[in-house]
Short mmCIF file of C-alpha atoms in Angstrom, two decimals:
data_model
loop_
_atom_site.label_atom_id
_atom_site.label_comp_id
_atom_site.label_asym_id
_atom_site.label_seq_id
_atom_site.Cartn_x
_atom_site.Cartn_y
_atom_site.Cartn_z
CA MET A 1 36.82 49.76 91.10
CA LEU A 2 34.17 49.40 93.90
CA TYR A 3 33.82 46.47 95.27
CA ASN A 4 31.06 44.01 94.73
CA GLU A 5 29.65 41.37 97.10
CA HIS A 6 29.46 38.60 94.12
CA ARG A 7 33.57 38.70 92.94
CA MET A 8 35.97 37.69 95.35
CA ALA A 9 37.56 38.94 98.02
CA ILE A 10 40.90 38.64 97.29
CA SER A 11 42.82 38.01 93.90
CA VAL A 12 45.75 37.12 93.49
CA SER A 13 47.61 36.04 89.90
CA HIS A 14 51.50 35.48 89.47
CA LEU A 15 52.76 37.00 93.12
CA SER A 16 56.00 36.95 93.45
CA LYS A 17 58.55 39.09 95.93
CA GLN A 18 61.73 38.27 95.78
CA TYR A 19 65.25 39.77 97.81
CA GLN A 20 68.56 40.71 97.35
CA THR A 21 70.39 39.61 100.63
CA TYR A 22 73.91 39.69 101.03
CA LYS A 23 75.60 37.03 101.69
CA LYS A 24 79.21 37.30 103.68
CA GLU A 25 82.07 34.62 103.74
CA PRO A 26 82.49 33.67 107.11
CA GLY A 27 86.07 35.14 109.85
CA PHE A 28 88.23 38.18 109.04
CA LEU A 29 89.33 37.54 105.05
CA GLY A 30 85.70 37.66 104.82
CA SER A 31 84.69 40.67 105.93
CA LEU A 32 88.31 42.34 104.00
CA THR A 33 86.96 40.99 100.53
CA SER A 34 82.79 42.19 101.35
CA LEU A 35 84.74 45.47 101.66
CA VAL A 36 85.97 45.12 98.15
CA SER A 37 83.65 43.10 97.03
CA ARG A 38 80.18 42.19 97.84
CA LYS A 39 78.17 39.25 97.28
CA TYR A 40 74.43 39.49 96.78
CA GLU A 41 71.90 36.14 96.67
CA THR A 42 68.21 36.62 95.51
CA VAL A 43 65.86 35.08 97.89
CA LYS A 44 62.60 34.33 96.03
CA ALA A 45 59.82 34.58 100.08
CA VAL A 46 57.59 34.27 97.41
CA ASP A 47 57.74 32.85 93.67
CA ASP A 48 55.11 33.10 91.39
CA ILE A 49 51.54 32.46 93.57
CA SER A 50 48.30 32.61 92.49
CA PHE A 51 44.85 31.87 94.45
CA GLU A 52 40.90 33.77 94.87
CA VAL A 53 39.05 34.10 98.14
CA GLN A 54 35.78 34.14 98.27
CA GLU A 55 33.90 37.06 100.95
CA GLY A 56 33.37 34.84 103.65
CA GLU A 57 35.76 32.39 102.84
CA LEU A 58 38.40 31.21 105.96
CA VAL A 59 40.47 29.78 104.60
CA GLY A 60 44.03 28.02 106.38
CA PHE A 61 47.28 29.94 105.18
CA ILE A 62 49.93 27.21 106.50
CA GLY A 63 52.92 25.91 105.61
CA PRO A 64 56.92 25.56 107.28
CA ASN A 65 58.76 29.18 108.10
CA GLY A 66 59.72 30.58 105.97
CA ALA A 67 57.43 29.25 103.19
CA GLY A 68 56.07 32.87 102.57
CA LYS A 69 52.71 32.93 104.80
CA THR A 70 54.01 36.51 105.97
CA THR A 71 55.18 37.50 103.40
CA THR A 72 52.25 37.05 101.36
CA LEU A 73 50.48 38.69 104.09
CA LYS A 74 52.21 41.82 104.19
CA CYS A 75 51.76 41.90 100.74
CA LEU A 76 48.00 41.89 100.11
CA SER A 77 47.96 44.36 103.25
CA GLY A 78 50.16 46.75 101.29
CA LEU A 79 53.10 46.83 103.46
CA LEU A 80 55.08 45.29 101.46
CA TYR A 81 55.49 46.51 97.59
CA PRO A 82 55.83 42.79 95.49
CA SER A 83 58.52 42.06 92.93
CA SER A 84 55.84 41.17 89.94
CA GLY A 85 51.81 39.83 89.56
CA ILE A 86 48.84 41.51 90.51
CA ILE A 87 47.27 41.65 93.60
CA ASN A 88 43.46 42.93 94.43
CA VAL A 89 41.39 42.54 97.97
CA LEU A 90 37.92 43.91 97.61
CA GLY A 91 38.58 46.20 94.16
CA TYR A 92 41.61 47.02 95.28
CA ILE A 93 45.41 47.70 94.69
CA PRO A 94 47.04 46.74 98.17
CA PHE A 95 49.92 48.95 98.25
CA ASP A 96 48.07 52.08 97.19
CA ARG A 97 47.23 51.89 100.99
CA LYS A 98 44.13 54.67 100.52
CA ASN A 99 42.60 55.21 103.16
CA PRO A 100 39.15 53.40 102.00
CA TYR A 101 41.24 49.97 101.59
CA LEU A 102 43.12 50.37 104.52
CA LYS A 103 39.51 50.50 106.74
CA GLN A 104 38.40 47.87 105.99
CA ILE A 105 40.98 45.72 106.17
CA ALA A 106 42.85 44.61 109.68
CA LEU A 107 46.47 42.37 110.00
CA VAL A 108 47.00 41.08 113.38
CA MET A 109 50.03 39.21 114.35
CA GLY A 110 50.69 37.43 116.85
CA GLN A 111 54.12 37.73 117.93
CA LYS A 112 53.60 42.07 116.90
CA ASN A 113 50.92 44.70 118.99
CA GLN A 114 49.49 47.14 118.77
CA LEU A 115 48.27 47.97 122.36
CA TRP A 116 49.85 50.53 124.80
CA TRP A 117 52.17 48.96 127.57
CA ASP A 118 51.01 51.70 130.14
CA LEU A 119 47.73 52.53 129.17
CA PRO A 120 44.25 50.15 129.36
CA ALA A 121 43.43 49.06 125.85
CA GLN A 122 39.91 50.96 126.14
CA GLU A 123 42.57 54.02 125.22
CA THR A 124 43.78 52.18 122.61
CA PHE A 125 40.24 51.07 121.16
CA LEU A 126 38.98 54.94 121.37
CA LEU A 127 42.66 55.89 118.99
CA ASN A 128 41.28 53.45 116.22
CA LYS A 129 37.56 55.33 116.69
CA GLU A 130 38.81 58.31 115.96
CA ILE A 131 41.44 56.77 113.17
CA TYR A 132 38.81 54.88 111.50
CA GLU A 133 36.77 57.70 112.08
CA ILE A 134 33.77 55.30 113.25
CA PRO A 135 30.11 57.35 114.78
CA ASP A 136 30.19 56.54 118.44
CA ASP A 137 26.87 54.38 118.03
CA MET A 138 28.29 52.16 115.73
CA TYR A 139 31.93 52.23 117.76
CA LYS A 140 29.14 51.14 121.13
CA ASN A 141 27.79 48.04 119.29
CA THR A 142 30.41 47.06 118.02
CA LEU A 143 32.49 47.18 121.18
CA GLY A 144 30.12 45.60 122.79
CA GLN A 145 29.60 42.58 120.40
CA LEU A 146 33.06 42.40 120.25
CA VAL A 147 33.78 42.02 124.59
CA GLU A 148 30.74 40.14 124.64
CA LEU A 149 32.01 37.06 122.00
CA LEU A 150 35.37 37.39 124.04
CA ASP A 151 34.21 37.16 127.29
CA ALA A 152 37.30 40.40 128.27
CA LYS A 153 34.77 43.18 130.35
CA LYS A 154 36.58 42.78 133.09
CA MET A 155 40.66 43.57 130.92
CA LEU A 156 39.23 47.12 129.46
CA GLN A 157 40.45 48.99 132.35
CA VAL A 158 43.39 47.17 133.00
CA GLN A 159 46.76 47.98 131.95
CA VAL A 160 48.16 45.84 128.83
CA ARG A 161 51.15 45.01 130.64
CA LYS A 162 48.98 43.53 134.14
CA LEU A 163 47.37 41.42 131.16
CA SER A 164 48.63 37.45 130.53
CA LEU A 165 49.19 36.75 126.92
CA GLY A 166 46.30 34.84 126.47
CA GLU A 167 44.32 38.13 127.64
CA ARG A 168 46.53 41.29 125.72
CA MET A 169 45.93 38.67 122.49
CA LYS A 170 41.88 39.02 122.25
CA MET A 171 42.42 43.37 123.58
CA GLU A 172 44.76 43.15 120.28
CA LEU A 173 41.66 41.36 118.39
CA ILE A 174 39.57 44.17 119.70
CA ALA A 175 41.10 46.42 118.61
CA ALA A 176 42.29 45.66 115.08
CA LEU A 177 37.77 44.68 114.66
CA ILE A 178 36.70 47.66 116.35
CA HIS A 179 36.27 49.22 112.48
CA SER A 180 34.51 45.91 111.15
CA PRO A 181 37.40 45.14 108.51
CA LYS A 182 35.81 43.32 105.26
CA VAL A 183 38.97 40.58 105.03
CA MET A 184 41.11 39.95 108.16
CA PHE A 185 44.44 39.04 108.14
CA LEU A 186 45.35 37.20 110.70
CA ASP A 187 49.00 35.10 111.14
CA GLU A 188 49.49 32.68 114.05
CA PRO A 189 47.04 34.73 116.17
CA THR A 190 47.69 31.98 118.84
CA ILE A 191 50.54 31.34 118.90
CA GLY A 192 52.45 31.29 122.09
CA LEU A 193 48.64 30.76 123.96
CA ASP A 194 47.37 27.21 126.20
CA VAL A 195 45.40 24.79 124.77
CA VAL A 196 42.11 26.50 126.48
CA MET A 197 42.77 29.78 125.65
CA GLN A 198 43.57 28.74 121.88
CA LYS A 199 40.03 27.09 122.34
CA GLN A 200 38.85 30.45 123.32
CA MET A 201 39.96 32.10 119.89
CA ARG A 202 39.12 29.58 118.10
CA ASP A 203 36.01 29.95 119.31
CA PHE A 204 35.95 33.47 118.85
CA LEU A 205 37.24 33.64 114.83
CA LYS A 206 34.34 30.74 114.35
CA ASN A 207 31.25 32.90 115.85
CA TYR A 208 32.96 36.26 114.78
CA ASN A 209 33.21 34.68 110.73
CA GLU A 210 28.70 33.84 110.91
CA LEU A 211 28.05 36.31 112.17
CA GLN A 212 30.12 39.25 110.52
CA ARG A 213 30.47 37.07 107.15
CA SER A 214 34.30 38.42 106.86
CA THR A 215 36.30 36.77 104.86
CA ILE A 216 39.77 35.61 106.90
CA LEU A 217 42.79 34.17 105.83
CA LEU A 218 44.72 32.07 108.90
CA THR A 219 47.95 31.26 108.95
CA SER A 220 49.12 29.40 112.22
CA HIS A 221 51.43 26.22 113.14
CA TYR A 222 48.80 24.08 115.11
CA MET A 223 46.56 22.15 113.05
CA GLU A 224 44.05 22.26 115.39
CA ASP A 225 43.32 25.40 114.70
CA VAL A 226 43.02 24.84 110.89
CA ARG A 227 40.90 21.76 111.34
CA GLN A 228 38.51 23.79 113.35
CA LEU A 229 38.00 26.37 111.52
CA ALA A 230 38.83 25.69 107.76
CA LYS A 231 37.41 23.83 105.09
CA ARG A 232 40.01 25.13 102.35
CA VAL A 233 43.21 24.64 103.22
CA ILE A 234 46.00 25.81 100.58
CA ILE A 235 49.76 25.09 101.50
CA ILE A 236 52.85 27.05 100.56
CA ASP A 237 56.91 26.07 100.24
CA HIS A 238 59.81 27.56 99.34
CA GLY A 239 57.25 30.53 98.15
CA LYS A 240 55.32 27.50 96.05
CA ILE A 241 51.71 26.82 97.29
CA LEU A 242 51.78 23.10 96.66
CA TYR A 243 48.16 22.52 97.15
CA ASP A 244 44.73 24.57 96.81
CA GLY A 245 41.74 23.28 97.80
CA LYS A 246 39.13 21.45 100.25
CA LEU A 247 41.02 19.77 103.49
CA ASP A 248 38.83 16.95 103.49
CA ASN A 249 40.28 16.50 99.83
CA LEU A 250 43.61 16.51 101.14
CA VAL A 251 44.26 13.64 102.84
CA LYS A 252 42.54 11.86 99.52
CA LYS A 253 44.81 13.45 97.23
CA PHE A 254 48.02 13.26 99.86
CA ALA A 255 47.52 9.97 101.90
CA SER A 256 49.51 7.51 100.46
CA HIS A 257 47.83 4.82 102.95
CA LYS A 258 45.40 4.05 106.01
CA LEU A 259 45.26 2.94 109.82
CA LEU A 260 44.13 0.49 110.52
CA SER A 261 43.06 0.06 114.45
CA VAL A 262 41.94 -3.81 115.65
CA VAL A 263 40.88 -4.16 119.36
CA LEU A 264 42.34 -8.12 119.73
CA GLU A 265 40.03 -11.36 121.81
CA THR A 266 42.80 -13.04 122.40
CA PHE A 267 46.52 -12.07 122.67
CA VAL A 268 48.88 -12.26 119.59
CA PRO A 269 51.80 -11.65 118.49
CA LYS A 270 52.86 -8.28 117.46
CA GLU A 271 55.36 -10.52 113.84
CA LYS A 272 51.81 -11.60 113.12
CA PHE A 273 50.76 -8.59 112.38
CA GLU A 274 53.09 -7.94 109.80
CA GLU A 275 52.02 -9.88 106.99
CA ILE A 276 49.21 -7.43 107.25
CA GLY A 277 51.77 -3.91 107.23
CA THR A 278 53.31 -1.61 109.38
CA VAL A 279 52.56 -2.22 112.43
CA VAL A 280 52.43 1.66 113.96
CA SER A 281 51.47 0.80 117.62
CA PHE A 282 50.95 -2.07 119.96
CA GLU A 283 49.75 -2.25 122.96
CA TYR A 284 47.26 -5.02 123.90
CA PRO A 285 44.49 -5.58 123.24
CA LYS A 286 44.90 -2.67 120.51
CA VAL A 287 47.05 -2.74 117.51
CA VAL A 288 47.25 -0.02 114.56
CA ILE A 289 48.42 -1.07 111.33
CA LYS A 290 49.13 0.97 108.07
CA VAL A 291 48.34 -0.28 104.91
CA LYS A 292 48.72 1.38 101.62
CA ARG A 293 44.98 2.74 100.51
CA LYS A 294 44.27 0.79 97.72
CA ASP A 295 44.67 -2.00 99.80
CA SER A 296 43.21 -1.78 103.16
CA ASN A 297 39.48 -3.51 101.79
CA ASP A 298 41.14 -6.93 101.95
CA ALA A 299 43.48 -6.02 104.61
CA ALA A 300 40.77 -5.23 106.92
CA SER A 301 39.38 -8.99 105.50
CA ALA A 302 42.44 -10.36 105.80
CA LEU A 303 42.58 -9.62 110.13
CA LEU A 304 38.80 -11.02 109.84
CA LYS A 305 39.62 -14.45 108.34
CA LYS A 306 42.51 -14.73 110.29
CA PHE A 307 42.47 -13.21 114.04
CA PRO A 308 40.55 -12.73 116.95
CA VAL A 309 39.07 -9.26 116.92
CA ASP A 310 36.56 -8.19 118.40
CA ASP A 311 36.61 -4.71 116.95
CA LEU A 312 38.11 -2.67 113.34
CA ASN A 313 38.21 -0.14 112.07
CA ILE A 314 39.07 1.85 108.63
CA GLU A 315 40.62 5.43 109.55
CA GLU A 316 42.34 8.32 107.75
CA PRO A 317 46.04 9.15 109.06
CA ASP A 318 46.46 13.15 110.79
CA ILE A 319 46.66 15.89 109.30
CA GLU A 320 49.60 17.34 110.15
CA ASP A 321 51.29 13.88 109.20
CA VAL A 322 49.31 13.71 105.24
CA ILE A 323 51.03 17.61 105.37
CA ARG A 324 54.39 16.21 106.51
CA ASP A 325 53.96 14.03 103.62
CA VAL A 326 53.50 16.65 100.87
CA PHE A 327 56.36 18.81 102.21
CA ASN A 328 59.23 15.67 102.27
CA SER A 329 57.08 14.69 98.22
CA LYS A 330 58.46 18.33 97.52
CA ASN A 331 61.73 18.21 99.15
CA GLU A 332 62.74 14.90 97.74
#
């Protein structure tokens, strides 16, 4: 089946991936017992998940360690064979590993590298040019565009082992994108980078997504990556999808409270504000109070009537706090 630009770029239906793991009792006796009778347990890395991603979408795929994010990306890229379910990416079945499919995707893992350590990164680019059978003019144009977007011209002839982590990550991205993939699977691309380099990477991914209309599925532990790049998020935990929708709606759906940020004209003891809600912080003249979402307007009105308020704002909680609440409610 050929890819149609009006269809979904990624379609996942009831995907599951299970592993059999060996379970050994501790100590010498446990080792002897395992020689006679081994115990195994089934681990559900991905447990019956379904979602779709449209062409050109940039979706945040988030969850704690062991949630199933990387396993899902490996199934989508064809590195793992699923235990059950149907996956369709660009009209192909990923684990068939057909060349026309592999030429249209890229998998970038922040803790893995494909660059030759003792050679300049440009040597890897040339190798990928031959692997993906990229015409000379297309290669030059794509390389020039990527180098400009990443401000990486000075790094092309430097041995990879002499580059900083951030510089190596730029080279990794160029190597992964030199064949202009239609779909990108990014697994923690900013891990270990400092805040300046994280921002550069986010700016690059945002610009690249807009220019190329590439479909991107992004995992990251840094919520700022997701906040800046993705309008839609999929939250996964213990192999199951907990939420799939707009990032803005996540707060409305799961946040049970709002924050009242108050600036006082004159000092008021902290205890007085506990009549309104939970005092999150108190650093005169500023007070932050947490109240139930449905009570936020009444609480704000009470503050204005009873206290010497110079300024008041009703704010949503941080995305990090909301997602933490999602996980906590799931595990209770």
